[in-house]
C-alpha cells in the first residue's frame, strides 16, 4: 500500500520555510517578545501566462489558552470576534476560504494556498465537544454573521466528515474524524461585503501597512480572488514547550495583464492596487514584500525598481525560488519620496514547467435522466508515480451508482488501495467518496461514476432551477515529488556537491488541488404549470373518471312499465288456464 | 355522462357517427388542411416577444470596431488553408494563442458507411481547433460557444475571420461571466459531432475522436456563423436541428431584436419578411416561408452546424450571411457588433433559455405559431383515424341484422383471431427491418454484380426492397384459416388504423412537421381502403400516397418553394441523393427519420396495402 501523505509535517515544513528562511537578513528587534505578535507580507509573482499573482499573508500569533476555564477578555492584536468563536465552540482548528474564480493550474502553476471556487469551511473541534453537529450548525451561523456570507446554508446535506483528506494542520495528535466537519458552498459569490469584515480582523484594519492596498475596486477587477482565514494551534518555539494560537489571514489575487503584442509587460503597485505604500503597520513586527525573480535572477527579463539588494531563497512547493525582499519597517525602503511604488517590467516566457499534478472534472452524457462524472487527474512527472487522495462530496440529488465506479490509468484498471464511501440519504446527507489512488508517471487517471438525477419536490427547487445545481469541487491531496529532485540535468548553476542525492526535505511536498465545480441540470418542471395541471386534473377527474365511476357503480335494471288493467285481468285468466302470461 | 349511460342516446350517437362517418371524415380532413393553411395568415399568429427577462430589459452597447481587420484575418486564414490543403491547425493555434485564448485541438476520424457523393467524402479525418476565453472570476461552470466551420474551397473564410476578430475584442472586455469557446470545426457536421461527443464524452455514432483537454462547464447557448463574402445583404437565421428539434424561441427573438436595433436585414428560410399580409401575394409569401420550415423540420436533418447542439439541450442557431444583388449592404463590423450584442445578452443569462416556446413554426421572423395553435390541424387529421376506428369497432361489435343464427356468427367473428392479424403485422414489419438493414449491408454485393457506385447501390437497394414489399404474399390468412372472412380484414384494419393513429400522434408530438406531412398522405389511405374498392385504381392511389412518393413530392415542392424548380430527371436524381443523405444522417448523427419510416411507417402502410388485396 502506498504511504499516506503526512500532511501536517509537510505543511509545517513549507510554511516554516516561507516564514523563517526569509527573515534571516533582518535584524530582530531586541525588545522582549510580547505575548502576541503580528507579521504581514506580500508576495508578488509574475506568472508565465503574463498575469501577475499577488498573495498577502497576515499572521497573528497569540500565546494564550482559550479553553481552560479562565475567560479571555483582554484582546490586543487577535480579533475578539474570532477569539470568542474559538472559546465558545471549542474550536481546535478553523479554515475558511472565500474564492471568486478558478485557479488555472495549467497557466499559473501552483498557488501558495489553494482554495475551491465559492466558500469552503472545515473545522476540527476539541475532543471535549459532545454534540459536534449542533456545535457545527451554530458555528456556521455565527461565521455567517462575522463574514457576511451565506454560510448559514451549510447544513447536514452538504456537510461531510472526510476520513483522510483533511488532517489537522496545527499541533495535536487527535485524528478522529468524528470531530471534523467539512463543507463547501460552490455557488457562494464573493464580493466587497465579504472583504470588509475580513479586513476588520486585521490589527491595523486597512489604515496602514500592506492592507492599504486592499481596495475592492481593484481586487474585484481581477481574474481570481480568494481570501481565507486559518486558525490553528502552533508551537511557540522549536521545543514546543508552549503553544500559541495562530491566525493566518491570506488574500490571493491574480491580475489579468493581457496585452496583445510581444513587448515587455509593465506593472506597478499603483497600477495593481491604485495605491502606493507609505508605511508598515506600526503593530507589525515584520512587514515585507517579496518579489519572485526566480525565472530570471540575472535581470535580463526582469526589471524591478526601486532595486533592492536583499535577496532571499526559499523552498516553495518543492521548487527553489529566489525573491527580492523589501522591508517596510526600514525607512530607507520608501526612499526620498516617502512612498513605495514597486515597478516591474518583464517579458513573459513562453514555456512553463508543467505542474506535476492537476485535475479537471466534467459531467458527461446528455439528457436529464442519467449522467456520468468524470474526474481526470494528471501526473506530469516523467518517471515517478505518487499516491493521491481524492475526496468527492456529491449532493444527494445526484444518486451515484457506486457500482459503476471505475478508475483507469493508461487504459488499465487502477485499483484504489483505500476507498471510503458513505452513501447519501435523501434530504439528509450527501455522498462522500474518498479514495487513495496511485498515479503512474506521466499519465492521466480517469475516475468515472454514473449517477441518476433525482426529481425534487417542487418546493425544493431553487428560485432559478433552470440555472442548474452545483456540485462542489473534488479535492485532491497529495505528496508530490519535488520539482528540484526532478531537475537532474538542470542548466542552473549549482554546486556539484549539492546535486547528487536528492535530500529528504526536498523530495516531496504536500499539495492540494481543487477541480472545478459542476453545474448539473436536474429535471425541472415548468413552474407556470401548476395552474394548468390543476385545471387539467380537475377536468380529467370530473369528466373522465367521474363518468366512468358512474357507469361502473350504477346498476342497470330493465324496468317493466306497469301493465294496464285489461292486461292484468288477461294475465290472471291466462294464469288460471296455465298459459304463460303476456 | 348521461349521454353514454343512456342506451337510447348512446345508440343515437353511434348511429349518427356510423351513418355520417364518411362526410365527417371529409370535413375533418378539409378543416385540418384549412387550419394549417390558416396558420400563416398574420392576424391568426402571434408577434414574437422576448420572454426571458435577463435578455429583455438589460441594455448593452455594441462597440466592436475591427471588421476590416477581421476580414484581413479571414484572408490570411484562407491563404494558410490553401497552403495546408485543409485546416491550418498550427496557424489557428498560434493565432488564437496570441489573442489570449487557451487553445486546444481535437483530432477525429470517421469512415462513412458508404461514400457521400454530395460532399465527396468517405474516409474523413480532421482536426477541430478551439480556444477558450476564460471569464474572469468565473468558476468554469458555464460557457457559450461561437463556431465557424472550416469549409473546403473559398467558403467561410470571412466567418473564421470575424470569429477571430471577436475573440480578440472579447478578450479585452471585463464583463464576461461565462467562458466563451471559439470553435473552428473541420468537415462541418462531422467535426461538430466529434467535438460535441468529445465535450460530453458520449459516443452515439461510433466515431473516433481524441478526448478534449479543456472545457468550460455546461454550455448554455451556441451560435454557428457562416459567412462567405466581405459584405452581406442580409443575415439568415437557421433554426431546424437534428430530428426537427428547434432552439428556444427566445434565441430567434434575440437575433431579430438585434437585427432591428442595428439595422440589418434579416431573413428566415431565406425569405424577407413582408408587410402586406392582407394581399394574396403577401399571404402566399408567408405560407411559403412556413412550408419551407415545415419541410426542413420534417426532414429531421440538421440544417446547420448548430443542429447537433440541440441534442445536448444547448440552445443553438446558425447565422448565415447572404450576399444577393440588393443595394443595401452590411459590412463585417456591423455583423461583429450584432454578434457582440447577442453574446453580451446571452452572457447576462442567469438560467438556461427556457422561458419561451420550444415548439413553434415561423411564417416570418416577427411572427410565430405556437404548439397550441398548430396542433389542432394535426388533431383534426388524427380524428379521422379515430372515427374510422370507432366505425369499424361498431361494425365488428354489432352482428349484421340479417343473420338469424347468432351463435354461428359469433363464432365466425372471433375466429379471425390472433393469427390472421398477427401474420400480416409480422410480415410487414420484417419487410421494414429488411428495408432498414439491407441497403447498407448489401452494398458490396450490389457493387460487385451491377455497374453502380456504392451510393447508388445503397439507394437502389432501398428502392428495390421497398418495391418488393408490395409484392409480398398478402393472403397468408387463407393458408391459416382456409378463407378470408369479412371480419378478418376489419379486425386487421382496426388494428392498422389505431396503430397509425398512435404512430402519427407520437411523431407529431416530437416533430410536428413530419407527423403532419405523413398524416396528410397516410390518413386518406387509411380512411378509404377496403377490399371492396376497385383494385387497380385504388392500388394506384395508394402507391401515389405511399411514404416514398410523399418524399418524392416533397423534394419537388421544396425546390418549388425555394424558387429553384427542377426538371423531372434532376428531381429524380435529387430524390436519390435525398434518400442516401437520409441514410447517412442516421448513421452519422443519429437522425431518426430513416428508421422511423423504414421500421414503422412503411410497415403500417403495408398493412393497408394488405387490406386492399384481401380476398
XYZ file of C-alpha atoms in Angstrom, chain B residues 241-560:
320
model
C -31.845 20.935 -35.998
C -31.484 17.215 -35.715
C -34.783 15.305 -35.669
C -36.707 18.525 -36.127
C -35.632 19.926 -32.787
C -35.737 23.682 -32.523
C -33.922 26.014 -30.153
C -35.870 28.073 -27.702
C -37.790 30.795 -29.492
C -36.015 33.425 -27.399
C -32.850 32.793 -29.366
C -34.675 33.724 -32.556
C -36.184 36.707 -30.784
C -32.759 37.820 -29.674
C -31.449 37.682 -33.218
C -34.454 39.534 -34.545
C -34.239 42.191 -31.837
C -30.612 42.932 -32.640
C -31.216 42.976 -36.361
C -33.877 45.583 -35.736
C -31.653 47.529 -33.393
C -28.591 47.581 -35.607
C -30.483 47.817 -38.854
C -29.518 44.613 -40.592
C -31.851 42.882 -43.000
C -32.731 39.551 -41.532
C -34.460 36.561 -43.053
C -35.574 33.140 -42.133
C -35.679 30.377 -44.748
C -34.002 32.957 -46.979
C -37.264 34.911 -47.179
C -37.521 38.521 -46.206
C -40.483 39.493 -44.190
C -43.239 41.393 -45.947
C -45.663 43.859 -44.540
C -48.575 43.320 -46.938
C -50.105 40.382 -45.156
C -53.590 41.314 -46.394
C -52.658 40.848 -50.048
C -52.692 37.470 -51.713
C -49.008 37.586 -52.569
C -48.129 38.600 -49.026
C -50.077 35.672 -47.649
C -48.592 33.236 -50.094
C -45.162 34.526 -49.126
C -45.874 33.714 -45.505
C -47.202 30.282 -46.498
C -44.041 29.617 -48.477
C -41.851 30.592 -45.553
C -43.802 28.409 -43.201
C -43.928 25.496 -45.620
C -40.163 25.690 -46.058
C -39.770 25.483 -42.319
C -42.159 22.536 -42.172
C -40.258 20.752 -44.941
C -36.898 21.349 -43.313
C -38.133 20.314 -39.931
C -39.772 17.194 -41.313
C -36.535 16.143 -42.975
C -35.079 15.649 -39.496
C -31.598 16.631 -40.583
C -29.534 19.418 -39.064
C -29.653 22.364 -41.434
C -26.597 23.989 -39.988
C -23.790 23.188 -37.596
C -25.976 24.281 -34.724
C -28.314 21.359 -35.304
C -26.295 18.892 -33.298
C -26.148 21.053 -30.185
C -29.843 20.625 -29.610
C -29.487 17.001 -28.560
C -27.447 18.203 -25.594
C -30.118 20.700 -24.608
C -27.982 23.594 -25.773
C -29.918 26.319 -27.491
C -28.228 26.954 -30.802
C -28.799 28.564 -34.169
C -26.849 29.178 -37.341
C -26.443 32.670 -38.730
C -25.752 32.687 -42.415
C -24.601 35.715 -44.358
C -26.329 36.065 -47.717
C -24.966 38.277 -50.423
C -27.509 38.962 -53.151
C -27.829 41.736 -55.664
C -29.564 44.177 -53.409
C -28.191 47.654 -52.975
C -28.148 47.710 -49.222
C -25.010 46.091 -47.841
C -23.870 45.282 -44.346
C -20.166 45.154 -43.557
C -18.268 42.857 -41.240
C -18.086 45.437 -38.457
C -21.849 45.502 -38.251
C -22.032 41.709 -38.193
C -19.435 41.714 -35.449
C -21.461 44.238 -33.485
C -24.574 42.132 -33.904
C -22.800 39.073 -32.567
C -21.249 41.079 -29.771
C -24.668 42.286 -28.707
C -26.089 38.778 -28.815
C -23.235 37.366 -26.773
C -23.443 40.103 -24.209
C -27.113 39.370 -23.714
C -26.516 35.631 -23.564
C -23.778 36.369 -21.054
C -26.370 38.060 -18.874
C -28.456 34.910 -18.707
C -28.923 33.566 -15.243
C -30.744 30.419 -16.302
C -30.759 28.451 -19.483
C -33.132 29.748 -22.113
C -36.376 28.154 -21.122
C -38.985 30.873 -20.830
C -40.194 30.839 -24.396
C -41.507 28.144 -26.740
C -39.580 25.107 -27.887
C -42.292 24.035 -30.337
C -43.233 26.593 -32.910
C -43.421 27.395 -36.605
C -42.364 30.701 -38.072
C -44.233 32.211 -41.017
C -41.853 35.172 -40.668
C -39.192 36.232 -38.206
C -41.543 38.517 -36.358
C -44.425 36.078 -36.080
C -44.690 32.596 -34.749
C -47.251 29.848 -34.383
C -47.026 28.053 -31.108
C -47.803 24.414 -30.465
C -51.244 25.260 -29.133
C -52.177 26.771 -32.463
C -50.796 24.229 -34.851
C -51.667 21.049 -33.026
C -55.415 21.256 -33.825
C -54.540 20.974 -37.516
C -52.946 17.648 -36.811
C -55.643 16.752 -34.309
C -58.321 17.105 -36.966
C -56.448 14.687 -39.226
C -55.884 12.238 -36.403
C -59.562 12.440 -35.513
C -60.378 10.807 -38.843
C -58.444 7.734 -37.806
C -60.307 7.551 -34.520
C -63.658 7.951 -36.235
C -62.834 5.177 -38.687
C -61.687 3.000 -35.843
C -64.920 3.643 -33.991
C -66.895 2.826 -37.074
C -65.066 -0.451 -37.545
C -65.414 -1.312 -33.895
C -69.133 -0.854 -34.040
C -69.398 -2.852 -37.233
C -67.499 -5.645 -35.565
C -69.450 -5.456 -32.340
C -72.981 -5.336 -33.732
C -73.956 -8.502 -35.548
C -75.229 -7.986 -39.076
C -79.014 -7.656 -38.729
C -79.934 -10.082 -41.479
C -78.315 -13.189 -39.922
C -80.663 -15.184 -37.812
C -78.204 -17.615 -36.361
C -76.467 -15.542 -33.709
C -74.358 -18.346 -32.316
C -72.655 -19.302 -35.567
C -71.993 -15.663 -36.331
C -70.328 -15.013 -33.035
C -68.043 -17.917 -33.670
C -67.152 -16.568 -37.064
C -66.490 -13.182 -35.536
C -63.952 -14.445 -33.080
C -62.336 -16.859 -35.489
C -60.256 -14.351 -37.495
C -58.408 -14.268 -34.204
C -54.879 -13.530 -33.423
C -53.116 -15.321 -36.226
C -54.762 -13.688 -39.186
C -53.935 -10.271 -37.767
C -50.542 -11.120 -36.420
C -49.184 -12.673 -39.581
C -49.518 -9.593 -41.790
C -48.201 -7.476 -38.944
C -45.118 -9.616 -38.598
C -44.536 -9.909 -42.328
C -44.792 -6.204 -42.946
C -42.516 -5.401 -40.065
C -39.967 -7.889 -41.280
C -40.090 -6.091 -44.615
C -39.453 -2.896 -42.698
C -36.456 -4.439 -40.975
C -35.169 -5.540 -44.369
C -35.598 -2.020 -45.695
C -33.672 -0.704 -42.722
C -30.782 -3.126 -42.757
C -30.295 -4.431 -46.289
C -29.228 -1.269 -48.161
C -26.054 -0.795 -46.145
C -25.219 -4.455 -45.725
C -25.732 -5.404 -49.321
C -23.851 -2.561 -50.911
C -20.720 -4.616 -51.577
C -22.651 -7.402 -53.230
C -24.610 -4.912 -55.257
C -21.460 -3.142 -56.399
C -19.943 -6.432 -57.456
C -22.858 -7.516 -59.555
C -24.141 -4.278 -61.014
C -22.346 -1.417 -62.660
C -23.193 1.120 -59.955
C -21.319 3.088 -57.322
C -21.721 2.304 -53.623
C -24.059 5.211 -53.023
C -26.274 4.257 -55.938
C -26.178 0.689 -54.741
C -27.486 1.667 -51.331
C -30.248 3.859 -52.694
C -31.312 1.394 -55.367
C -31.328 -1.465 -52.866
C -33.570 0.594 -50.648
C -35.952 1.272 -53.509
C -35.845 -2.373 -54.547
C -36.676 -3.621 -51.067
C -39.407 -1.040 -50.832
C -40.958 -2.174 -54.088
C -40.512 -5.829 -53.298
C -42.501 -5.300 -50.145
C -45.541 -4.557 -52.292
C -45.396 -7.980 -53.890
C -45.245 -9.973 -50.687
C -47.843 -12.679 -50.049
C -50.753 -10.781 -48.688
C -53.194 -13.521 -48.053
C -51.479 -15.635 -45.500
C -54.708 -15.813 -43.564
C -56.127 -18.017 -46.277
C -53.399 -20.553 -45.664
C -54.029 -20.369 -41.987
C -57.784 -20.319 -41.770
C -58.960 -21.519 -45.119
C -60.612 -18.403 -46.449
C -60.628 -14.776 -45.673
C -63.530 -13.645 -43.647
C -65.397 -10.450 -43.829
C -64.472 -9.678 -40.272
C -60.839 -10.641 -40.797
C -59.928 -7.584 -42.775
C -61.987 -5.421 -40.476
C -60.051 -6.535 -37.440
C -56.804 -6.037 -39.314
C -57.877 -2.612 -40.447
C -58.974 -1.672 -36.962
C -55.548 -2.629 -35.672
C -53.809 -0.824 -38.517
C -55.845 2.349 -38.100
C -55.193 2.521 -34.381
C -51.544 1.713 -34.971
C -51.298 4.531 -37.461
C -53.048 6.919 -35.095
C -50.613 6.169 -32.273
C -47.648 6.300 -34.609
C -48.578 9.627 -36.128
C -49.567 11.064 -32.787
C -46.202 10.267 -31.266
C -44.352 11.536 -34.306
C -46.284 14.777 -34.310
C -45.518 15.381 -30.669
C -41.801 15.142 -31.324
C -41.655 16.534 -34.822
C -44.910 18.132 -35.810
C -43.934 18.728 -39.407
C -43.061 15.135 -40.089
C -46.202 13.928 -38.376
C -48.372 16.329 -40.292
C -46.910 15.572 -43.701
C -47.234 11.837 -43.095
C -50.775 12.313 -41.839
C -51.689 14.309 -44.936
C -50.951 11.346 -47.186
C -51.477 8.331 -44.968
C -54.766 9.295 -43.364
C -56.769 9.247 -46.633
C -55.268 5.852 -47.431
C -56.198 4.548 -44.025
C -59.663 6.021 -44.284
C -60.826 4.715 -47.636
C -59.042 1.444 -48.189
C -61.187 -1.728 -48.102
C -61.051 -4.892 -50.177
C -64.232 -3.833 -51.932
C -62.964 -0.758 -53.752
C -61.806 -1.069 -57.379
C -58.405 -2.689 -57.167
C -56.388 -1.072 -59.957
C -57.379 2.498 -59.280
C -57.040 2.135 -55.520
C -53.653 0.495 -55.836
C -52.517 3.378 -57.973
C -53.768 5.927 -55.467
C -52.168 4.028 -52.623
C -48.802 3.963 -54.330
C -49.089 7.676 -55.027
C -49.803 8.279 -51.371
C -47.133 5.938 -50.054
C -44.282 7.312 -47.958
C -41.749 7.051 -50.773
C -43.900 9.057 -53.167
C -44.581 11.559 -50.406
C -40.866 12.068 -50.209
C -40.653 12.485 -53.975
C -43.367 15.127 -53.964
C -41.730 16.834 -51.033
C -38.494 17.107 -52.966
C -40.259 18.807 -55.846
C -42.300 21.014 -53.575
C -39.223 22.029 -51.644
C -37.455 23.035 -54.828
C -40.543 24.915 -55.924
